[in-house]
Amino acid sequence: MRTKYYKVDSANPDLTVLAEAAELLRQGRLVAFPTETVYGLGANGLDAEAVAGIFEAKGRPADNPLILHIDTVEQLNDLAAAIPASARALIGRYWPGPLTVVVKRQSHVPNVVTGGLDTVAVRLPASLTARELIRLAGVPVAAPSANTSGRPSPTTAQDVLSDLEGKIDAIIDAGPCAIGVESTVVDCTTPVPTLLRPGGITYEMLIEVLGEIEVDPALACSQSIPRSPGMKYTHYAPVAPMFLVESGADYAAFILNREINGALAAGHTVGAVVSAEMADSLPPQVIASVYGPRTDTALIAANLYTALRSFDNKAVDVIYAEGIAEQDLGLAVMNRLRKAAGYRIIRE
Ligand code: TXA
Ligand code: MG
């Protein structure tokens, strides 16, 4: 199929363009669209056949459920069987925005959306383009990140096209995504809410509203089985194998250079995903992709997937990544880096 390309201004999206894309969604077609986090691959969330098309286009495992995107808070009432106080508090503070709440679902939510679970994940995005598209479609829009399963999530329309061109009906390009990592997923069905995926709403921001939150043990340890089905797969991975150095700012330069020099001596072409400070200390043969200054976690999040994708068309044999501190958006960044590295972690 030919993928239709629409371009809109993120601050003032053309509603006639969005109406055309919304009509495609209503017809059961697949439309990629921008959100403030990453680009999503949308389908009518109440049309099981259309949603099945998402799994097909992405090569996504069927047991990995999708987020339903809505454009008013009230629409949650049509999807959730109950809205716990924790969900109400989080929504009141962080919607519209990069927060997904998991709640008990109503029976009409298709199984293909929830992976057969009795819960559903719902998000009201901040992106104007996304919200107007959902409003014009008049249905909840099921949308995972618009990448091929396992690849880094797309933060530009070009990223989407390089994975999915010809496999989806349309894409709406509104320029790069502001946040750059996915939404935070919180399970609100547990007595104390559980953080399933760190994202655009930080741990610190959740604590501010909730007072306490459990953290899915799978986030700390690759051995246990995550409760968020999607977190168990290797994800966000660049084409070459990646190693993540997690050793604190003081020793990171020493360890990275030691590992990199070893790989160079073995004749490998080496890539590195590093801070601006680190880039200066690496051997000149290294193909470095800089994610930003070490302490600016928001900028690092915004650049992360572009940095990982920058190796797509470069013949590197191995990539070394520099870890950062896990505060603010650093928690989400480190979660994605560990997964991108397939948990090949050098920690000294
Ligand atoms: O920022 C985002 O959330 C983006 C944009 C497009 O909105 N979407 C996104 O979707 O990241 P996806 O499918 O790539 O990630 C959804 C995550 C997965 O880890 C999935 O397992 C989890 O949410 N999830 C979905 N429904 C769930 C449920 N009922 N219970 C637990 N986890 C769920
Ligand atoms: Mg994804």
mmCIF file of C-alpha atoms and ligand atoms in Angstrom:
data_model
loop_
_atom_site.group_PDB
_atom_site.id
_atom_site.type_symbol
_atom_site.label_atom_id
_atom_site.label_comp_id
_atom_site.label_asym_id
_atom_site.label_seq_id
_atom_site.Cartn_x
_atom_site.Cartn_y
_atom_site.Cartn_z
ATOM 1 C CA MET A 1 0.000 0.000 0.000
ATOM 2 C CA ARG A 2 1.032 3.594 -0.467
ATOM 3 C CA THR A 3 1.390 5.513 2.798
ATOM 4 C CA LYS A 4 -0.344 8.918 2.600
ATOM 5 C CA TYR A 5 1.761 11.733 3.987
ATOM 6 C CA TYR A 6 0.170 14.710 5.754
ATOM 7 C CA LYS A 7 2.144 17.628 7.156
ATOM 8 C CA VAL A 8 0.683 19.908 9.831
ATOM 9 C CA ASP A 9 1.892 22.726 12.071
ATOM 10 C CA SER A 10 2.076 21.369 15.642
ATOM 11 C CA ALA A 11 0.942 24.719 17.108
ATOM 12 C CA ASN A 12 -1.892 25.230 14.623
ATOM 13 C CA PRO A 13 -2.801 21.956 12.897
ATOM 14 C CA ASP A 14 -4.979 22.226 9.778
ATOM 15 C CA LEU A 15 -8.326 20.705 10.764
ATOM 16 C CA THR A 16 -9.290 19.754 7.213
ATOM 17 C CA VAL A 17 -6.156 17.611 7.045
ATOM 18 C CA LEU A 18 -6.877 16.055 10.444
ATOM 19 C CA ALA A 19 -10.505 15.416 9.430
ATOM 20 C CA GLU A 20 -9.285 13.437 6.429
ATOM 21 C CA ALA A 21 -6.965 11.366 8.632
ATOM 22 C CA ALA A 22 -9.758 10.908 11.206
ATOM 23 C CA GLU A 23 -12.010 9.576 8.440
ATOM 24 C CA LEU A 24 -9.358 6.966 7.646
ATOM 25 C CA LEU A 25 -9.364 5.898 11.313
ATOM 26 C CA ARG A 26 -13.158 5.591 11.229
ATOM 27 C CA GLN A 27 -12.840 3.372 8.134
ATOM 28 C CA GLY A 28 -10.621 0.966 10.075
ATOM 29 C CA ARG A 29 -7.318 2.164 8.593
ATOM 30 C CA LEU A 30 -3.954 2.714 10.325
ATOM 31 C CA VAL A 31 -2.755 6.296 10.837
ATOM 32 C CA ALA A 32 0.532 7.246 12.498
ATOM 33 C CA PHE A 33 0.339 10.518 14.422
ATOM 34 C CA PRO A 34 2.509 12.632 16.716
ATOM 35 C CA THR A 35 2.092 12.880 20.470
ATOM 36 C CA GLU A 36 4.208 14.845 22.954
ATOM 37 C CA THR A 37 6.082 11.624 23.828
ATOM 38 C CA VAL A 38 6.662 9.615 20.628
ATOM 39 C CA TYR A 39 4.758 8.977 17.386
ATOM 40 C CA GLY A 40 1.880 6.520 17.779
ATOM 41 C CA LEU A 41 0.363 4.083 15.286
ATOM 42 C CA GLY A 42 -3.370 4.654 15.613
ATOM 43 C CA ALA A 43 -6.448 2.578 14.848
ATOM 44 C CA ASN A 44 -10.076 2.751 15.961
ATOM 45 C CA GLY A 45 -9.768 1.237 19.447
ATOM 46 C CA LEU A 46 -13.262 -0.259 19.350
ATOM 47 C CA ASP A 47 -12.719 -1.991 15.993
ATOM 48 C CA ALA A 48 -11.005 -5.320 16.715
ATOM 49 C CA GLU A 49 -10.088 -5.917 13.099
ATOM 50 C CA ALA A 50 -8.466 -2.496 12.732
ATOM 51 C CA VAL A 51 -6.535 -3.014 15.964
ATOM 52 C CA ALA A 52 -5.308 -6.397 14.723
ATOM 53 C CA GLY A 53 -3.763 -4.481 11.812
ATOM 54 C CA ILE A 54 -1.522 -2.595 14.264
ATOM 55 C CA PHE A 55 -0.013 -5.860 15.531
ATOM 56 C CA GLU A 56 0.509 -7.012 11.950
ATOM 57 C CA ALA A 57 2.217 -3.800 10.793
ATOM 58 C CA LYS A 58 4.544 -3.620 13.814
ATOM 59 C CA GLY A 59 5.215 -7.356 14.126
ATOM 60 C CA ARG A 60 4.060 -6.970 17.715
ATOM 61 C CA PRO A 61 3.393 -9.990 19.984
ATOM 62 C CA ALA A 62 -0.374 -10.373 20.514
ATOM 63 C CA ASP A 63 -0.110 -10.549 24.313
ATOM 64 C CA ASN A 64 1.280 -7.013 24.524
ATOM 65 C CA PRO A 65 -1.740 -4.749 25.153
ATOM 66 C CA LEU A 66 -2.267 -1.275 23.717
ATOM 67 C CA ILE A 67 -3.051 2.119 25.206
ATOM 68 C CA LEU A 68 -6.389 3.729 24.311
ATOM 69 C CA HIS A 69 -6.033 7.466 23.640
ATOM 70 C CA ILE A 70 -8.931 9.787 24.429
ATOM 71 C CA ASP A 71 -9.459 13.531 24.118
ATOM 72 C CA THR A 72 -11.637 14.339 27.132
ATOM 73 C CA VAL A 73 -11.421 13.057 30.717
ATOM 74 C CA GLU A 74 -15.119 12.048 30.579
ATOM 75 C CA GLN A 75 -14.379 9.394 27.949
ATOM 76 C CA LEU A 76 -12.596 7.384 30.629
ATOM 77 C CA ASN A 77 -16.073 6.669 32.069
ATOM 78 C CA ASP A 78 -16.970 4.757 28.877
ATOM 79 C CA LEU A 79 -13.887 2.509 29.111
ATOM 80 C CA ALA A 80 -13.214 1.974 32.830
ATOM 81 C CA ALA A 81 -15.378 -0.268 35.040
ATOM 82 C CA ALA A 82 -14.171 1.733 38.043
ATOM 83 C CA ILE A 83 -11.916 4.744 38.530
ATOM 84 C CA PRO A 84 -9.926 4.416 41.775
ATOM 85 C CA ALA A 85 -9.110 7.508 43.842
ATOM 86 C CA SER A 86 -5.431 7.186 42.872
ATOM 87 C CA ALA A 87 -6.326 7.369 39.181
ATOM 88 C CA ARG A 88 -8.546 10.398 39.762
ATOM 89 C CA ALA A 89 -5.768 12.183 41.630
ATOM 90 C CA LEU A 90 -3.162 11.460 38.936
ATOM 91 C CA ILE A 91 -5.487 12.404 36.098
ATOM 92 C CA GLY A 92 -6.496 15.632 37.830
ATOM 93 C CA ARG A 93 -2.896 16.681 37.965
ATOM 94 C CA TYR A 94 -1.218 15.248 34.867
ATOM 95 C CA TRP A 95 -3.848 14.967 32.113
ATOM 96 C CA PRO A 96 -3.514 16.006 29.383
ATOM 97 C CA GLY A 97 0.042 14.701 29.413
ATOM 98 C CA PRO A 98 2.477 11.779 29.276
ATOM 99 C CA LEU A 99 0.655 9.618 31.836
ATOM 100 C CA THR A 100 -1.161 6.328 31.181
ATOM 101 C CA VAL A 101 -3.430 4.855 33.857
ATOM 102 C CA VAL A 102 -4.316 1.163 34.013
ATOM 103 C CA VAL A 103 -7.848 0.567 35.345
ATOM 104 C CA LYS A 104 -10.426 -2.258 35.279
ATOM 105 C CA ARG A 105 -12.018 -2.314 31.866
ATOM 106 C CA GLN A 106 -15.591 -2.440 30.648
ATOM 107 C CA SER A 107 -16.528 -5.596 28.736
ATOM 108 C CA HIS A 108 -16.977 -3.852 25.366
ATOM 109 C CA VAL A 109 -13.255 -2.969 25.184
ATOM 110 C CA PRO A 110 -11.952 -5.487 22.629
ATOM 111 C CA ASN A 111 -9.698 -8.307 23.852
ATOM 112 C CA VAL A 112 -7.220 -7.542 21.119
ATOM 113 C CA VAL A 113 -6.611 -4.131 22.775
ATOM 114 C CA THR A 114 -6.071 -5.468 26.295
ATOM 115 C CA GLY A 115 -4.288 -8.704 25.423
ATOM 116 C CA GLY A 116 -7.138 -10.486 27.184
ATOM 117 C CA LEU A 117 -6.464 -8.737 30.519
ATOM 118 C CA ASP A 118 -9.369 -7.449 32.626
ATOM 119 C CA THR A 119 -7.717 -4.021 32.691
ATOM 120 C CA VAL A 120 -7.251 -1.287 30.097
ATOM 121 C CA ALA A 121 -4.539 1.370 29.739
ATOM 122 C CA VAL A 122 -5.829 4.873 28.930
ATOM 123 C CA ARG A 123 -4.076 8.143 28.155
ATOM 124 C CA LEU A 124 -5.142 11.683 27.271
ATOM 125 C CA PRO A 125 -2.206 13.183 25.353
ATOM 126 C CA ALA A 126 -1.184 16.827 25.512
ATOM 127 C CA SER A 127 -0.304 17.105 21.818
ATOM 128 C CA LEU A 128 -2.821 19.354 20.055
ATOM 129 C CA THR A 129 -2.539 17.355 16.830
ATOM 130 C CA ALA A 130 -3.206 14.094 18.661
ATOM 131 C CA ARG A 131 -6.168 15.448 20.588
ATOM 132 C CA GLU A 132 -7.830 17.060 17.582
ATOM 133 C CA LEU A 133 -7.344 13.860 15.587
ATOM 134 C CA ILE A 134 -8.977 11.793 18.348
ATOM 135 C CA ARG A 135 -11.813 14.312 18.706
ATOM 136 C CA LEU A 136 -12.504 14.277 14.974
ATOM 137 C CA ALA A 137 -12.346 10.463 14.836
ATOM 138 C CA GLY A 138 -14.966 10.308 17.594
ATOM 139 C CA VAL A 139 -13.598 7.034 18.964
ATOM 140 C CA PRO A 140 -10.854 6.055 21.415
ATOM 141 C CA VAL A 141 -7.678 5.564 19.396
ATOM 142 C CA ALA A 142 -5.547 2.511 20.162
ATOM 143 C CA ALA A 143 -1.918 3.437 19.591
ATOM 144 C CA PRO A 144 1.401 1.847 20.438
ATOM 145 C CA SER A 145 4.606 3.593 19.469
ATOM 146 C CA ALA A 146 4.826 3.652 15.655
ATOM 147 C CA ASN A 147 8.008 1.599 15.307
ATOM 148 C CA THR A 148 8.683 -1.956 14.207
ATOM 149 C CA SER A 149 8.503 -4.061 17.362
ATOM 150 C CA GLY A 150 11.880 -4.134 19.134
ATOM 151 C CA ARG A 151 13.231 -0.983 17.472
ATOM 152 C CA PRO A 152 13.705 2.401 19.188
ATOM 153 C CA SER A 153 10.444 4.367 19.325
ATOM 154 C CA PRO A 154 9.993 7.049 16.643
ATOM 155 C CA THR A 155 10.294 10.709 17.580
ATOM 156 C CA THR A 156 10.049 12.040 14.020
ATOM 157 C CA ALA A 157 7.835 11.189 11.039
ATOM 158 C CA GLN A 158 10.985 10.066 9.205
ATOM 159 C CA ASP A 159 11.630 7.444 11.917
ATOM 160 C CA VAL A 160 8.083 6.133 11.433
ATOM 161 C CA LEU A 161 8.452 5.952 7.669
ATOM 162 C CA SER A 162 11.793 4.170 7.841
ATOM 163 C CA ASP A 163 10.102 1.376 9.854
ATOM 164 C CA LEU A 164 6.545 1.311 8.489
ATOM 165 C CA GLU A 165 6.326 2.995 5.073
ATOM 166 C CA GLY A 166 4.078 0.885 2.841
ATOM 167 C CA LYS A 167 2.637 -0.988 5.836
ATOM 168 C CA ILE A 168 0.333 1.767 7.109
ATOM 169 C CA ASP A 169 -2.307 3.925 5.442
ATOM 170 C CA ALA A 170 -1.147 7.379 6.491
ATOM 171 C CA ILE A 171 1.162 9.459 8.633
ATOM 172 C CA ILE A 172 0.681 12.925 10.074
ATOM 173 C CA ASP A 173 3.979 14.785 10.402
ATOM 174 C CA ALA A 174 4.008 17.573 12.990
ATOM 175 C CA GLY A 175 7.762 17.680 13.539
ATOM 176 C CA PRO A 176 9.802 16.142 16.360
ATOM 177 C CA CYS A 177 8.206 15.050 19.660
ATOM 178 C CA ALA A 178 8.973 17.283 22.641
ATOM 179 C CA ILE A 179 9.474 14.687 25.396
ATOM 180 C CA GLY A 180 11.057 11.875 23.432
ATOM 181 C CA VAL A 181 10.336 8.932 25.759
ATOM 182 C CA GLU A 182 6.964 7.235 26.191
ATOM 183 C CA SER A 183 4.294 7.964 28.770
ATOM 184 C CA THR A 184 4.559 6.785 32.363
ATOM 185 C CA VAL A 185 2.327 3.732 32.940
ATOM 186 C CA VAL A 186 0.752 3.424 36.407
ATOM 187 C CA ASP A 187 -1.411 0.480 37.468
ATOM 188 C CA CYS A 188 -4.133 2.058 39.604
ATOM 189 C CA THR A 189 -5.887 -1.246 40.382
ATOM 190 C CA THR A 190 -3.461 -2.210 43.169
ATOM 191 C CA PRO A 191 -4.043 -0.979 46.788
ATOM 192 C CA VAL A 192 -0.921 1.145 46.403
ATOM 193 C CA PRO A 193 -0.567 2.187 42.738
ATOM 194 C CA THR A 194 2.266 0.474 40.867
ATOM 195 C CA LEU A 195 4.710 2.110 38.467
ATOM 196 C CA LEU A 196 4.896 -0.251 35.484
ATOM 197 C CA ARG A 197 6.886 1.923 33.079
ATOM 198 C CA PRO A 198 8.810 5.117 33.930
ATOM 199 C CA GLY A 199 8.199 7.868 31.380
ATOM 200 C CA GLY A 200 7.395 11.509 30.801
ATOM 201 C CA ILE A 201 5.764 11.993 34.217
ATOM 202 C CA THR A 202 8.643 11.369 36.608
ATOM 203 C CA TYR A 203 8.706 9.242 39.764
ATOM 204 C CA GLU A 204 9.133 12.444 41.765
ATOM 205 C CA MET A 205 5.976 13.882 40.175
ATOM 206 C CA LEU A 206 3.999 10.717 40.991
ATOM 207 C CA ILE A 207 5.115 10.789 44.634
ATOM 208 C CA GLU A 208 4.025 14.407 44.876
ATOM 209 C CA VAL A 209 0.437 13.384 44.127
ATOM 210 C CA LEU A 210 0.263 9.867 45.574
ATOM 211 C CA GLY A 211 2.596 10.036 48.576
ATOM 212 C CA GLU A 212 3.714 6.465 47.866
ATOM 213 C CA ILE A 213 3.979 4.177 44.883
ATOM 214 C CA GLU A 214 5.130 0.600 44.393
ATOM 215 C CA VAL A 215 7.645 -0.013 41.657
ATOM 216 C CA ASP A 216 7.195 -3.117 39.510
ATOM 217 C CA PRO A 217 10.174 -5.284 40.601
ATOM 218 C CA ALA A 218 10.797 -6.079 36.944
ATOM 219 C CA LEU A 219 12.033 -2.502 36.460
ATOM 220 C CA ALA A 220 14.966 -3.132 38.759
ATOM 221 C CA CYS A 221 15.754 -6.668 37.737
ATOM 222 C CA SER A 222 15.660 -8.258 34.299
ATOM 223 C CA GLN A 223 14.982 -11.721 35.786
ATOM 224 C CA SER A 224 11.465 -11.233 37.158
ATOM 225 C CA ILE A 225 8.407 -11.225 34.928
ATOM 226 C CA PRO A 226 7.015 -7.714 34.420
ATOM 227 C CA ARG A 227 3.323 -7.098 35.096
ATOM 228 C CA SER A 228 3.185 -4.769 32.125
ATOM 229 C CA PRO A 229 3.352 -7.334 29.351
ATOM 230 C CA GLY A 230 5.270 -5.086 26.974
ATOM 231 C CA MET A 231 8.160 -4.643 29.369
ATOM 232 C CA LYS A 232 9.392 -8.224 28.980
ATOM 233 C CA TYR A 233 10.574 -7.912 25.400
ATOM 234 C CA THR A 234 13.932 -6.625 24.168
ATOM 235 C CA HIS A 235 13.084 -3.142 23.085
ATOM 236 C CA TYR A 236 14.412 0.116 21.808
ATOM 237 C CA ALA A 237 17.433 -1.725 20.427
ATOM 238 C CA PRO A 238 19.776 -0.307 17.782
ATOM 239 C CA VAL A 239 21.004 -2.664 15.066
ATOM 240 C CA ALA A 240 24.411 -3.490 16.618
ATOM 241 C CA PRO A 241 24.761 -5.049 20.098
ATOM 242 C CA MET A 242 25.033 -2.415 22.818
ATOM 243 C CA PHE A 243 26.722 -2.419 26.217
ATOM 244 C CA LEU A 244 25.666 0.011 28.929
ATOM 245 C CA VAL A 245 28.236 1.370 31.375
ATOM 246 C CA GLU A 246 26.630 2.189 34.734
ATOM 247 C CA SER A 247 29.411 3.319 36.982
ATOM 248 C CA GLY A 248 28.722 6.867 38.108
ATOM 249 C CA ALA A 249 30.212 9.992 36.586
ATOM 250 C CA ASP A 250 33.613 9.623 38.314
ATOM 251 C CA TYR A 251 34.659 6.328 36.720
ATOM 252 C CA ALA A 252 32.537 6.302 33.575
ATOM 253 C CA ALA A 253 35.218 7.856 31.360
ATOM 254 C CA PHE A 254 37.842 5.371 32.566
ATOM 255 C CA ILE A 255 35.631 2.315 32.097
ATOM 256 C CA LEU A 256 34.161 3.409 28.760
ATOM 257 C CA ASN A 257 37.606 4.129 27.338
ATOM 258 C CA ARG A 258 38.957 0.827 28.648
ATOM 259 C CA GLU A 259 36.104 -1.149 27.029
ATOM 260 C CA ILE A 260 36.234 0.844 23.806
ATOM 261 C CA ASN A 261 39.998 0.498 23.447
ATOM 262 C CA GLY A 262 39.636 -3.244 23.938
ATOM 263 C CA ALA A 263 37.041 -3.420 21.148
ATOM 264 C CA LEU A 264 39.156 -1.238 18.843
ATOM 265 C CA ALA A 265 42.199 -3.415 19.502
ATOM 266 C CA ALA A 266 40.115 -6.446 18.492
ATOM 267 C CA GLY A 267 39.485 -4.748 15.143
ATOM 268 C CA HIS A 268 35.869 -3.721 15.743
ATOM 269 C CA THR A 269 34.209 -0.578 14.468
ATOM 270 C CA VAL A 270 32.867 1.053 17.626
ATOM 271 C CA GLY A 271 29.909 3.359 18.217
ATOM 272 C CA ALA A 272 29.167 5.253 21.422
ATOM 273 C CA VAL A 273 26.008 6.849 22.848
ATOM 274 C CA VAL A 274 27.343 9.379 25.308
ATOM 275 C CA SER A 275 27.060 12.788 26.944
ATOM 276 C CA ALA A 276 28.674 15.843 25.396
ATOM 277 C CA GLU A 277 31.286 15.807 28.185
ATOM 278 C CA MET A 278 32.192 12.181 27.473
ATOM 279 C CA ALA A 279 32.399 12.562 23.702
ATOM 280 C CA ASP A 280 35.556 14.668 24.033
ATOM 281 C CA SER A 281 37.403 11.968 25.977
ATOM 282 C CA LEU A 282 36.871 9.096 23.498
ATOM 283 C CA PRO A 283 39.396 7.839 20.911
ATOM 284 C CA PRO A 284 38.880 9.654 17.587
ATOM 285 C CA GLN A 285 37.970 6.471 15.644
ATOM 286 C CA VAL A 286 34.812 6.044 17.725
ATOM 287 C CA ILE A 287 31.553 7.011 15.997
ATOM 288 C CA ALA A 288 29.960 9.003 18.795
ATOM 289 C CA SER A 289 26.298 9.960 19.042
ATOM 290 C CA VAL A 290 25.782 12.642 21.676
ATOM 291 C CA TYR A 291 22.519 12.678 23.650
ATOM 292 C CA GLY A 292 23.168 15.976 25.429
ATOM 293 C CA PRO A 293 24.882 17.435 28.482
ATOM 294 C CA ARG A 294 25.160 14.861 31.291
ATOM 295 C CA THR A 295 22.830 16.549 33.779
ATOM 296 C CA ASP A 296 20.059 17.737 31.437
ATOM 297 C CA THR A 297 17.791 14.687 31.707
ATOM 298 C CA ALA A 298 14.953 16.290 29.700
ATOM 299 C CA LEU A 299 17.236 17.009 26.751
ATOM 300 C CA ILE A 300 18.765 13.534 26.971
ATOM 301 C CA ALA A 301 15.259 12.006 26.892
ATOM 302 C CA ALA A 302 14.347 14.137 23.883
ATOM 303 C CA ASN A 303 17.473 13.017 21.978
ATOM 304 C CA LEU A 304 17.738 9.409 23.179
ATOM 305 C CA TYR A 305 15.960 7.481 20.414
ATOM 306 C CA THR A 306 17.513 9.621 17.679
ATOM 307 C CA ALA A 307 20.913 8.811 19.177
ATOM 308 C CA LEU A 308 20.099 5.075 19.153
ATOM 309 C CA ARG A 309 18.709 5.215 15.607
ATOM 310 C CA SER A 310 21.736 7.157 14.344
ATOM 311 C CA PHE A 311 23.598 3.831 13.994
ATOM 312 C CA ASP A 312 20.985 2.352 11.633
ATOM 313 C CA ASN A 313 22.950 3.102 8.498
ATOM 314 C CA LYS A 314 26.440 2.943 9.975
ATOM 315 C CA ALA A 315 28.417 -0.277 9.943
ATOM 316 C CA VAL A 316 29.334 -0.431 13.625
ATOM 317 C CA ASP A 317 30.077 -3.825 15.230
ATOM 318 C CA VAL A 318 29.381 -2.800 18.799
ATOM 319 C CA ILE A 319 28.011 0.220 20.673
ATOM 320 C CA TYR A 320 28.878 1.420 24.170
ATOM 321 C CA ALA A 321 26.436 3.658 26.043
ATOM 322 C CA GLU A 322 27.091 5.902 29.018
ATOM 323 C CA GLY A 323 24.541 5.654 31.845
ATOM 324 C CA ILE A 324 23.191 8.688 33.702
ATOM 325 C CA ALA A 325 21.776 9.330 37.177
ATOM 326 C CA GLU A 326 18.238 8.010 37.691
ATOM 327 C CA GLN A 327 16.575 11.210 38.764
ATOM 328 C CA ASP A 328 13.793 13.056 36.945
ATOM 329 C CA LEU A 329 13.652 11.818 33.335
ATOM 330 C CA GLY A 330 16.895 9.904 34.012
ATOM 331 C CA LEU A 331 14.830 6.995 35.387
ATOM 332 C CA ALA A 332 12.998 6.551 32.067
ATOM 333 C CA VAL A 333 16.208 7.086 30.084
ATOM 334 C CA MET A 334 18.053 4.379 32.054
ATOM 335 C CA ASN A 335 15.109 1.982 31.744
ATOM 336 C CA ARG A 336 15.205 2.364 27.953
ATOM 337 C CA LEU A 337 19.005 2.146 27.768
ATOM 338 C CA ARG A 338 19.048 -1.099 29.794
ATOM 339 C CA LYS A 339 16.474 -2.640 27.520
ATOM 340 C CA ALA A 340 18.204 -1.355 24.389
ATOM 341 C CA ALA A 341 21.362 -3.028 25.700
ATOM 342 C CA GLY A 342 19.458 -6.285 26.288
ATOM 343 C CA TYR A 343 20.705 -5.956 29.896
ATOM 344 C CA ARG A 344 24.365 -6.197 28.805
ATOM 345 C CA ILE A 345 25.400 -3.941 31.664
ATOM 346 C CA ILE A 346 28.941 -3.118 32.820
ATOM 347 C CA ARG A 347 28.624 -2.052 36.459
ATOM 348 C CA GLU A 348 31.793 -1.490 38.482
HETATM 349 O O1 TXA B 1 3.785 7.610 25.153
HETATM 350 C C1 TXA B 1 3.177 6.568 24.920
HETATM 351 O O2 TXA B 1 2.624 5.886 25.796
HETATM 352 C C2 TXA B 1 3.084 6.122 23.446
HETATM 353 C C3 TXA B 1 2.269 7.168 22.678
HETATM 354 C C4 TXA B 1 2.001 6.740 21.271
HETATM 355 O O3 TXA B 1 1.066 7.429 23.378
HETATM 356 N N1 TXA B 1 2.535 4.805 23.350
HETATM 357 C C5 TXA B 1 3.216 3.708 23.751
HETATM 358 O O4 TXA B 1 2.539 2.515 23.542
HETATM 359 O O5 TXA B 1 4.313 3.750 24.240
HETATM 360 P P1 TXA B 1 3.275 1.107 23.615
HETATM 361 O O6 TXA B 1 2.245 0.138 23.129
HETATM 362 O O7 TXA B 1 4.542 1.147 22.902
HETATM 363 O O8 TXA B 1 3.441 0.853 25.147
HETATM 364 C C6 TXA B 1 2.331 0.579 25.983
HETATM 365 C C7 TXA B 1 2.789 -0.025 27.274
HETATM 366 C C8 TXA B 1 3.329 -1.425 27.074
HETATM 367 O O9 TXA B 1 4.431 -1.624 27.947
HETATM 368 C C9 TXA B 1 2.132 -2.288 27.491
HETATM 369 O O10 TXA B 1 2.512 -3.576 27.909
HETATM 370 C C10 TXA B 1 1.531 -1.458 28.607
HETATM 371 O O11 TXA B 1 1.654 -0.136 28.162
HETATM 372 N N2 TXA B 1 0.116 -1.771 28.820
HETATM 373 C C11 TXA B 1 -0.916 -1.566 27.972
HETATM 374 N N3 TXA B 1 -2.071 -2.019 28.491
HETATM 375 C C12 TXA B 1 -1.776 -2.518 29.714
HETATM 376 C C13 TXA B 1 -2.539 -3.133 30.754
HETATM 377 N N4 TXA B 1 -3.858 -3.341 30.630
HETATM 378 N N5 TXA B 1 -1.887 -3.516 31.875
HETATM 379 C C14 TXA B 1 -0.553 -3.316 32.000
HETATM 380 N N6 TXA B 1 0.221 -2.739 31.053
HETATM 381 C C15 TXA B 1 -0.372 -2.352 29.925
HETATM 382 MG MG MG B 2 6.467 0.791 22.207
#
